[in-house]
């Protein structure tokens, strides 16, 4: 074999080796490229999935947070309607004394407080506030403190049972009818300013007592309220004590008793003990009503003695 043949054979081998090596590189490159694409694609999908998951998590968190926020702060549209308080009753602040005889009204929320007056059993007061286990109250012309255990607060039935319900006429002439209807028979008429005793209240009508009997008036034309026995102040108690200790002829110096009660004719015609007993009534009733009542009694008795 000559040198030329050897050279050609070597060249062919080298060429074949180069071609094979290039193909291998290309194949590996293609494979690597495909694997890289797959990896990239998978990574993208993972990223997309992670992003979607994060968005879902955020959405879920936002939903939970929103629900919590809604439950804590935001109110449903009808929440205000649901939470509307019932109309306040006129008896909510009224307290009735439930004691054997009376309970002291004191100047402070303490048993060491000065006694300002007395609230007798079944008498009423308005509760202004609380201080510990004491109520701050107002009753008549007395304002002070009473221990809560001696009062029943906000009991409408009890308040109605011990109070006197009245209707003040606020129209020039009020029609009183036999039934709760404008078509009912007319029983009578009552002038403005009259105070009527209330028997019953229903559906905007008030049943009242008049001379002709019980009848109905429209609640539109009357103001209803409840009158109670109220506290007796220390000052009034002292006045009563003073009056009870005075001789009959000195009573007029501290109380405007009609002169007819103190005239010599009355004092001579009626036993003094009886006059004294009647004058003592002045200290336990309303003064104006009391004076009229005692005056009529004495005049009636004087007439009987004279006869």
GROMACS .gro file of C-alpha atoms in nm:
model
  307
    1UNK     CA    1   0.000   0.000   0.000
    2UNK     CA    2   0.142   0.331  -0.096
    3UNK     CA    3   0.144   0.644   0.106
    4UNK     CA    4  -0.145   0.805  -0.080
    5UNK     CA    5  -0.378   0.520   0.006
    6UNK     CA    6  -0.286   0.542   0.372
    7UNK     CA    7  -0.353   0.916   0.377
    8UNK     CA    8  -0.695   0.869   0.215
    9UNK     CA    9  -0.795   0.600   0.467
   10UNK     CA   10  -0.685   0.816   0.762
   11UNK     CA   11  -0.875   1.114   0.625
   12UNK     CA   12  -1.192   0.906   0.589
   13UNK     CA   13  -1.165   0.778   0.946
   14UNK     CA   14  -1.111   1.123   1.084
   15UNK     CA   15  -1.406   1.257   0.884
   16UNK     CA   16  -1.631   0.978   1.010
   17UNK     CA   17  -1.525   1.043   1.368
   18UNK     CA   18  -1.601   1.412   1.335
   19UNK     CA   19  -1.945   1.342   1.184
   20UNK     CA   20  -2.033   1.092   1.460
   21UNK     CA   21  -1.915   1.324   1.731
   22UNK     CA   22  -2.117   1.615   1.586
   23UNK     CA   23  -2.431   1.399   1.569
   24UNK     CA   24  -2.388   1.297   1.931
   25UNK     CA   25  -2.347   1.656   2.034
   26UNK     CA   26  -2.655   1.752   1.835
   27UNK     CA   27  -2.857   1.469   1.987
   28UNK     CA   28  -2.748   1.553   2.338
   29UNK     CA   29  -2.819   1.917   2.269
   30UNK     CA   30  -3.167   1.833   2.141
   31UNK     CA   31  -3.235   1.610   2.437
   32UNK     CA   32  -3.106   1.870   2.678
   33UNK     CA   33  -3.303   2.136   2.501
   34UNK     CA   34  -3.620   1.926   2.525
   35UNK     CA   35  -3.560   1.849   2.889
   36UNK     CA   36  -3.493   2.215   2.955
   37UNK     CA   37  -3.816   2.306   2.782
   38UNK     CA   38  -4.005   2.052   2.986
   39UNK     CA   39  -3.844   2.174   3.307
   40UNK     CA   40  -3.919   2.535   3.215
   41UNK     CA   41  -4.274   2.442   3.128
   42UNK     CA   42  -4.315   2.253   3.453
   43UNK     CA   43  -4.167   2.541   3.648
   44UNK     CA   44  -4.406   2.780   3.472
   45UNK     CA   45  -4.698   2.555   3.552
   46UNK     CA   46  -4.581   2.529   3.912
   47UNK     CA   47  -4.548   2.906   3.927
   48UNK     CA   48  -4.892   2.948   3.775
   49UNK     CA   49  -5.036   2.695   4.019
   50UNK     CA   50  -4.860   2.867   4.308
   51UNK     CA   51  -4.988   3.204   4.191
   52UNK     CA   52  -5.342   3.071   4.158
   53UNK     CA   53  -5.314   2.907   4.496
   54UNK     CA   54  -5.186   3.227   4.651
   55UNK     CA   55  -5.470   3.417   4.490
   56UNK     CA   56  -5.719   3.160   4.620
   57UNK     CA   57  -5.559   3.177   4.964
   58UNK     CA   58  -5.576   3.554   4.954
   59UNK     CA   59  -5.935   3.534   4.837
   60UNK     CA   60  -6.020   3.288   5.114
   61UNK     CA   61  -5.837   3.496   5.371
   62UNK     CA   62  -6.006   3.805   5.243
   63UNK     CA   63  -6.341   3.628   5.266
   64UNK     CA   64  -6.277   3.515   5.624
   65UNK     CA   65  -6.144   3.857   5.719
   66UNK     CA   66  -6.444   4.016   5.554
   67UNK     CA   67  -6.680   3.786   5.742
   68UNK     CA   68  -6.507   3.862   6.072
   69UNK     CA   69  -6.504   4.232   5.998
   70UNK     CA   70  -6.868   4.215   5.901
   71UNK     CA   71  -6.959   4.031   6.220
   72UNK     CA   72  -6.764   4.279   6.432
   73UNK     CA   73  -6.821   4.608   6.265
   74UNK     CA   74  -7.071   4.613   5.986
   75UNK     CA   75  -7.442   4.578   6.060
   76UNK     CA   76  -7.702   4.413   5.842
   77UNK     CA   77  -7.949   4.649   5.685
   78UNK     CA   78  -8.218   4.562   5.939
   79UNK     CA   79  -7.990   4.544   6.247
   80UNK     CA   80  -8.102   4.884   6.370
   81UNK     CA   81  -8.464   4.780   6.340
   82UNK     CA   82  -8.396   4.460   6.532
   83UNK     CA   83  -8.212   4.645   6.809
   84UNK     CA   84  -8.469   4.919   6.852
   85UNK     CA   85  -8.553   4.944   7.218
   86UNK     CA   86  -8.911   4.907   7.329
   87UNK     CA   87  -9.082   5.238   7.412
   88UNK     CA   88  -9.006   5.347   7.765
   89UNK     CA   89  -9.293   5.304   8.008
   90UNK     CA   90  -9.390   5.580   8.250
   91UNK     CA   91  -9.342   5.324   8.528
   92UNK     CA   92  -8.981   5.231   8.444
   93UNK     CA   93  -8.833   5.489   8.685
   94UNK     CA   94  -9.104   5.460   8.950
   95UNK     CA   95  -9.013   5.272   9.267
   96UNK     CA   96  -9.265   5.171   9.534
   97UNK     CA   97  -9.169   5.130   9.899
   98UNK     CA   98  -9.239   4.780  10.030
   99UNK     CA   99  -9.174   4.801  10.403
  100UNK     CA  100  -9.357   4.736  10.730
  101UNK     CA  101  -9.406   5.105  10.806
  102UNK     CA  102  -9.160   5.348  10.648
  103UNK     CA  103  -8.803   5.378  10.522
  104UNK     CA  104  -8.575   5.676  10.581
  105UNK     CA  105  -8.459   5.902  10.299
  106UNK     CA  106  -8.098   5.998  10.370
  107UNK     CA  107  -7.864   6.272  10.251
  108UNK     CA  108  -7.601   6.022  10.129
  109UNK     CA  109  -7.578   5.659  10.023
  110UNK     CA  110  -7.496   5.548  10.375
  111UNK     CA  111  -7.677   5.459  10.694
  112UNK     CA  112  -7.478   5.738  10.852
  113UNK     CA  113  -7.637   5.997  10.621
  114UNK     CA  114  -7.873   6.256  10.769
  115UNK     CA  115  -8.241   6.163  10.763
  116UNK     CA  116  -8.420   6.404  10.526
  117UNK     CA  117  -8.762   6.242  10.532
  118UNK     CA  118  -8.965   5.923  10.532
  119UNK     CA  119  -9.119   5.715  10.255
  120UNK     CA  120  -9.410   5.513  10.386
  121UNK     CA  121  -9.517   5.168  10.267
  122UNK     CA  122  -9.679   5.175   9.918
  123UNK     CA  123  -9.560   5.532   9.866
  124UNK     CA  124  -9.375   5.615   9.545
  125UNK     CA  125  -9.058   5.785   9.435
  126UNK     CA  126  -8.874   5.851   9.109
  127UNK     CA  127  -8.534   5.685   9.083
  128UNK     CA  128  -8.271   5.929   8.955
  129UNK     CA  129  -7.969   5.695   8.967
  130UNK     CA  130  -7.783   5.431   9.163
  131UNK     CA  131  -7.486   5.438   9.396
  132UNK     CA  132  -7.377   5.095   9.510
  133UNK     CA  133  -7.681   4.924   9.660
  134UNK     CA  134  -7.862   5.256   9.711
  135UNK     CA  135  -8.104   5.445   9.487
  136UNK     CA  136  -8.096   5.821   9.453
  137UNK     CA  137  -8.462   5.923   9.459
  138UNK     CA  138  -8.699   6.217   9.437
  139UNK     CA  139  -9.041   6.210   9.603
  140UNK     CA  140  -9.259   6.507   9.686
  141UNK     CA  141  -9.021   6.775   9.812
  142UNK     CA  142  -8.760   6.523   9.929
  143UNK     CA  143  -8.451   6.419   9.733
  144UNK     CA  144  -8.199   6.176   9.878
  145UNK     CA  145  -8.099   5.811   9.904
  146UNK     CA  146  -8.285   5.491   9.995
  147UNK     CA  147  -8.140   5.142  10.014
  148UNK     CA  148  -8.251   4.947   9.707
  149UNK     CA  149  -8.374   4.647   9.906
  150UNK     CA  150  -8.668   4.852  10.038
  151UNK     CA  151  -8.794   4.957   9.694
  152UNK     CA  152  -8.953   4.776   9.399
  153UNK     CA  153  -8.850   4.947   9.075
  154UNK     CA  154  -9.031   4.939   8.740
  155UNK     CA  155  -9.322   4.716   8.845
  156UNK     CA  156  -9.612   4.861   8.645
  157UNK     CA  157  -9.875   4.641   8.808
  158UNK     CA  158  -9.766   4.739   9.159
  159UNK     CA  159  -9.741   5.108   9.068
  160UNK     CA  160 -10.090   5.104   8.918
  161UNK     CA  161 -10.233   4.927   9.222
  162UNK     CA  162 -10.103   5.187   9.470
  163UNK     CA  163 -10.147   5.494   9.250
  164UNK     CA  164 -10.452   5.687   9.139
  165UNK     CA  165 -10.483   5.727   8.763
  166UNK     CA  166 -10.633   6.058   8.650
  167UNK     CA  167 -10.715   6.230   8.320
  168UNK     CA  168 -10.685   6.609   8.287
  169UNK     CA  169 -10.923   6.755   8.029
  170UNK     CA  170 -10.738   6.971   7.774
  171UNK     CA  171 -11.021   7.074   7.541
  172UNK     CA  172 -11.293   7.333   7.593
  173UNK     CA  173 -11.574   7.079   7.619
  174UNK     CA  174 -11.510   6.705   7.633
  175UNK     CA  175 -11.777   6.456   7.526
  176UNK     CA  176 -11.823   6.152   7.749
  177UNK     CA  177 -11.985   5.858   7.570
  178UNK     CA  178 -12.138   5.526   7.670
  179UNK     CA  179 -11.888   5.330   7.463
  180UNK     CA  180 -11.544   5.374   7.303
  181UNK     CA  181 -11.685   5.512   6.978
  182UNK     CA  182 -11.778   5.850   6.836
  183UNK     CA  183 -12.113   5.694   6.740
  184UNK     CA  184 -12.195   5.592   7.099
  185UNK     CA  185 -12.457   5.768   7.311
  186UNK     CA  186 -12.348   6.095   7.472
  187UNK     CA  187 -12.356   6.071   7.853
  188UNK     CA  188 -12.235   6.419   7.933
  189UNK     CA  189 -11.973   6.687   7.879
  190UNK     CA  190 -11.681   6.795   8.095
  191UNK     CA  191 -11.518   7.142   8.085
  192UNK     CA  192 -11.148   7.206   8.029
  193UNK     CA  193 -10.926   7.175   8.333
  194UNK     CA  194 -11.135   6.908   8.508
  195UNK     CA  195 -10.952   6.613   8.663
  196UNK     CA  196 -11.129   6.282   8.611
  197UNK     CA  197 -11.060   5.946   8.772
  198UNK     CA  198 -10.951   5.689   8.515
  199UNK     CA  199 -11.123   5.351   8.526
  200UNK     CA  200 -10.972   5.188   8.216
  201UNK     CA  201 -10.764   5.265   7.906
  202UNK     CA  202 -10.779   5.087   7.570
  203UNK     CA  203 -10.720   5.155   7.200
  204UNK     CA  204 -10.683   5.531   7.234
  205UNK     CA  205 -10.990   5.568   7.457
  206UNK     CA  206 -11.010   5.635   7.831
  207UNK     CA  207 -11.291   5.524   8.058
  208UNK     CA  208 -11.356   5.785   8.327
  209UNK     CA  209 -11.594   5.836   8.618
  210UNK     CA  210 -11.839   6.127   8.602
  211UNK     CA  211 -12.163   6.209   8.786
  212UNK     CA  212 -12.373   6.036   8.520
  213UNK     CA  213 -12.167   5.717   8.559
  214UNK     CA  214 -11.863   5.569   8.388
  215UNK     CA  215 -11.811   5.673   8.027
  216UNK     CA  216 -11.551   5.688   7.753
  217UNK     CA  217 -11.353   5.986   7.624
  218UNK     CA  218 -11.100   6.011   7.343
  219UNK     CA  219 -10.743   5.990   7.471
  220UNK     CA  220 -10.656   6.269   7.226
  221UNK     CA  221 -10.826   6.526   7.448
  222UNK     CA  222 -10.693   6.426   7.791
  223UNK     CA  223 -10.354   6.398   7.960
  224UNK     CA  224 -10.333   6.084   8.175
  225UNK     CA  225 -10.102   6.057   8.473
  226UNK     CA  226 -10.072   5.865   8.798
  227UNK     CA  227 -10.086   6.027   9.140
  228UNK     CA  228  -9.899   5.861   9.426
  229UNK     CA  229  -9.853   5.908   9.797
  230UNK     CA  230  -9.507   6.063   9.826
  231UNK     CA  231  -9.236   6.104  10.088
  232UNK     CA  232  -9.285   6.321  10.392
  233UNK     CA  233  -9.003   6.565  10.458
  234UNK     CA  234  -8.840   6.609  10.796
  235UNK     CA  235  -8.960   6.970  10.798
  236UNK     CA  236  -9.321   6.866  10.753
  237UNK     CA  237  -9.286   6.608  11.028
  238UNK     CA  238  -9.157   6.877  11.262
  239UNK     CA  239  -9.451   7.102  11.174
  240UNK     CA  240  -9.695   6.821  11.248
  241UNK     CA  241  -9.527   6.756  11.580
  242UNK     CA  242  -9.550   7.124  11.666
  243UNK     CA  243  -9.919   7.144  11.575
  244UNK     CA  244 -10.004   6.836  11.775
  245UNK     CA  245  -9.852   6.994  12.087
  246UNK     CA  246 -10.025   7.334  12.059
  247UNK     CA  247 -10.342   7.434  12.247
  248UNK     CA  248 -10.643   7.491  12.021
  249UNK     CA  249 -10.638   7.872  12.055
  250UNK     CA  250 -10.276   7.884  11.926
  251UNK     CA  251 -10.321   7.667  11.619
  252UNK     CA  252 -10.423   7.964  11.402
  253UNK     CA  253 -10.084   8.125  11.469
  254UNK     CA  254  -9.903   7.859  11.264
  255UNK     CA  255 -10.184   7.738  11.035
  256UNK     CA  256 -10.449   7.938  10.842
  257UNK     CA  257 -10.748   7.768  11.006
  258UNK     CA  258 -11.082   7.939  10.929
  259UNK     CA  259 -11.187   8.164  11.214
  260UNK     CA  260 -11.519   7.983  11.243
  261UNK     CA  261 -11.331   7.693  11.402
  262UNK     CA  262 -11.185   7.916  11.670
  263UNK     CA  263 -11.490   8.131  11.745
  264UNK     CA  264 -11.616   8.138  12.101
  265UNK     CA  265 -11.951   8.004  11.985
  266UNK     CA  266 -11.794   7.691  11.841
  267UNK     CA  267 -11.557   7.642  12.132
  268UNK     CA  268 -11.847   7.673  12.380
  269UNK     CA  269 -12.096   7.463  12.182
  270UNK     CA  270 -11.867   7.176  12.087
  271UNK     CA  271 -11.660   6.983  12.342
  272UNK     CA  272 -11.300   7.104  12.327
  273UNK     CA  273 -11.166   6.753  12.303
  274UNK     CA  274 -11.369   6.704  11.984
  275UNK     CA  275 -11.248   7.031  11.834
  276UNK     CA  276 -10.890   6.936  11.919
  277UNK     CA  277 -10.935   6.596  11.760
  278UNK     CA  278 -11.066   6.756  11.441
  279UNK     CA  279 -10.788   7.010  11.430
  280UNK     CA  280 -10.534   6.732  11.458
  281UNK     CA  281 -10.662   6.608  11.120
  282UNK     CA  282 -10.508   6.917  10.966
  283UNK     CA  283 -10.165   6.765  10.993
  284UNK     CA  284 -10.240   6.441  10.811
  285UNK     CA  285 -10.428   6.561  10.502
  286UNK     CA  286 -10.360   6.804  10.223
  287UNK     CA  287 -10.400   7.145  10.385
  288UNK     CA  288 -10.655   7.302  10.152
  289UNK     CA  289 -10.876   6.994  10.133
  290UNK     CA  290 -10.827   6.943  10.501
  291UNK     CA  291 -10.941   7.292  10.598
  292UNK     CA  292 -11.257   7.252  10.391
  293UNK     CA  293 -11.323   6.910  10.537
  294UNK     CA  294 -11.272   7.015  10.899
  295UNK     CA  295 -11.472   7.337  10.848
  296UNK     CA  296 -11.770   7.147  10.712
  297UNK     CA  297 -11.755   6.898  10.998
  298UNK     CA  298 -11.750   7.167  11.264
  299UNK     CA  299 -12.023   7.372  11.096
  300UNK     CA  300 -12.240   7.062  11.068
  301UNK     CA  301 -12.180   6.969  11.431
  302UNK     CA  302 -12.243   7.328  11.544
  303UNK     CA  303 -12.576   7.319  11.367
  304UNK     CA  304 -12.664   6.993  11.542
  305UNK     CA  305 -12.570   7.135  11.886
  306UNK     CA  306 -12.770   7.454  11.825
  307UNK     CA  307 -13.076   7.256  11.723
   0.00000   0.00000   0.00000
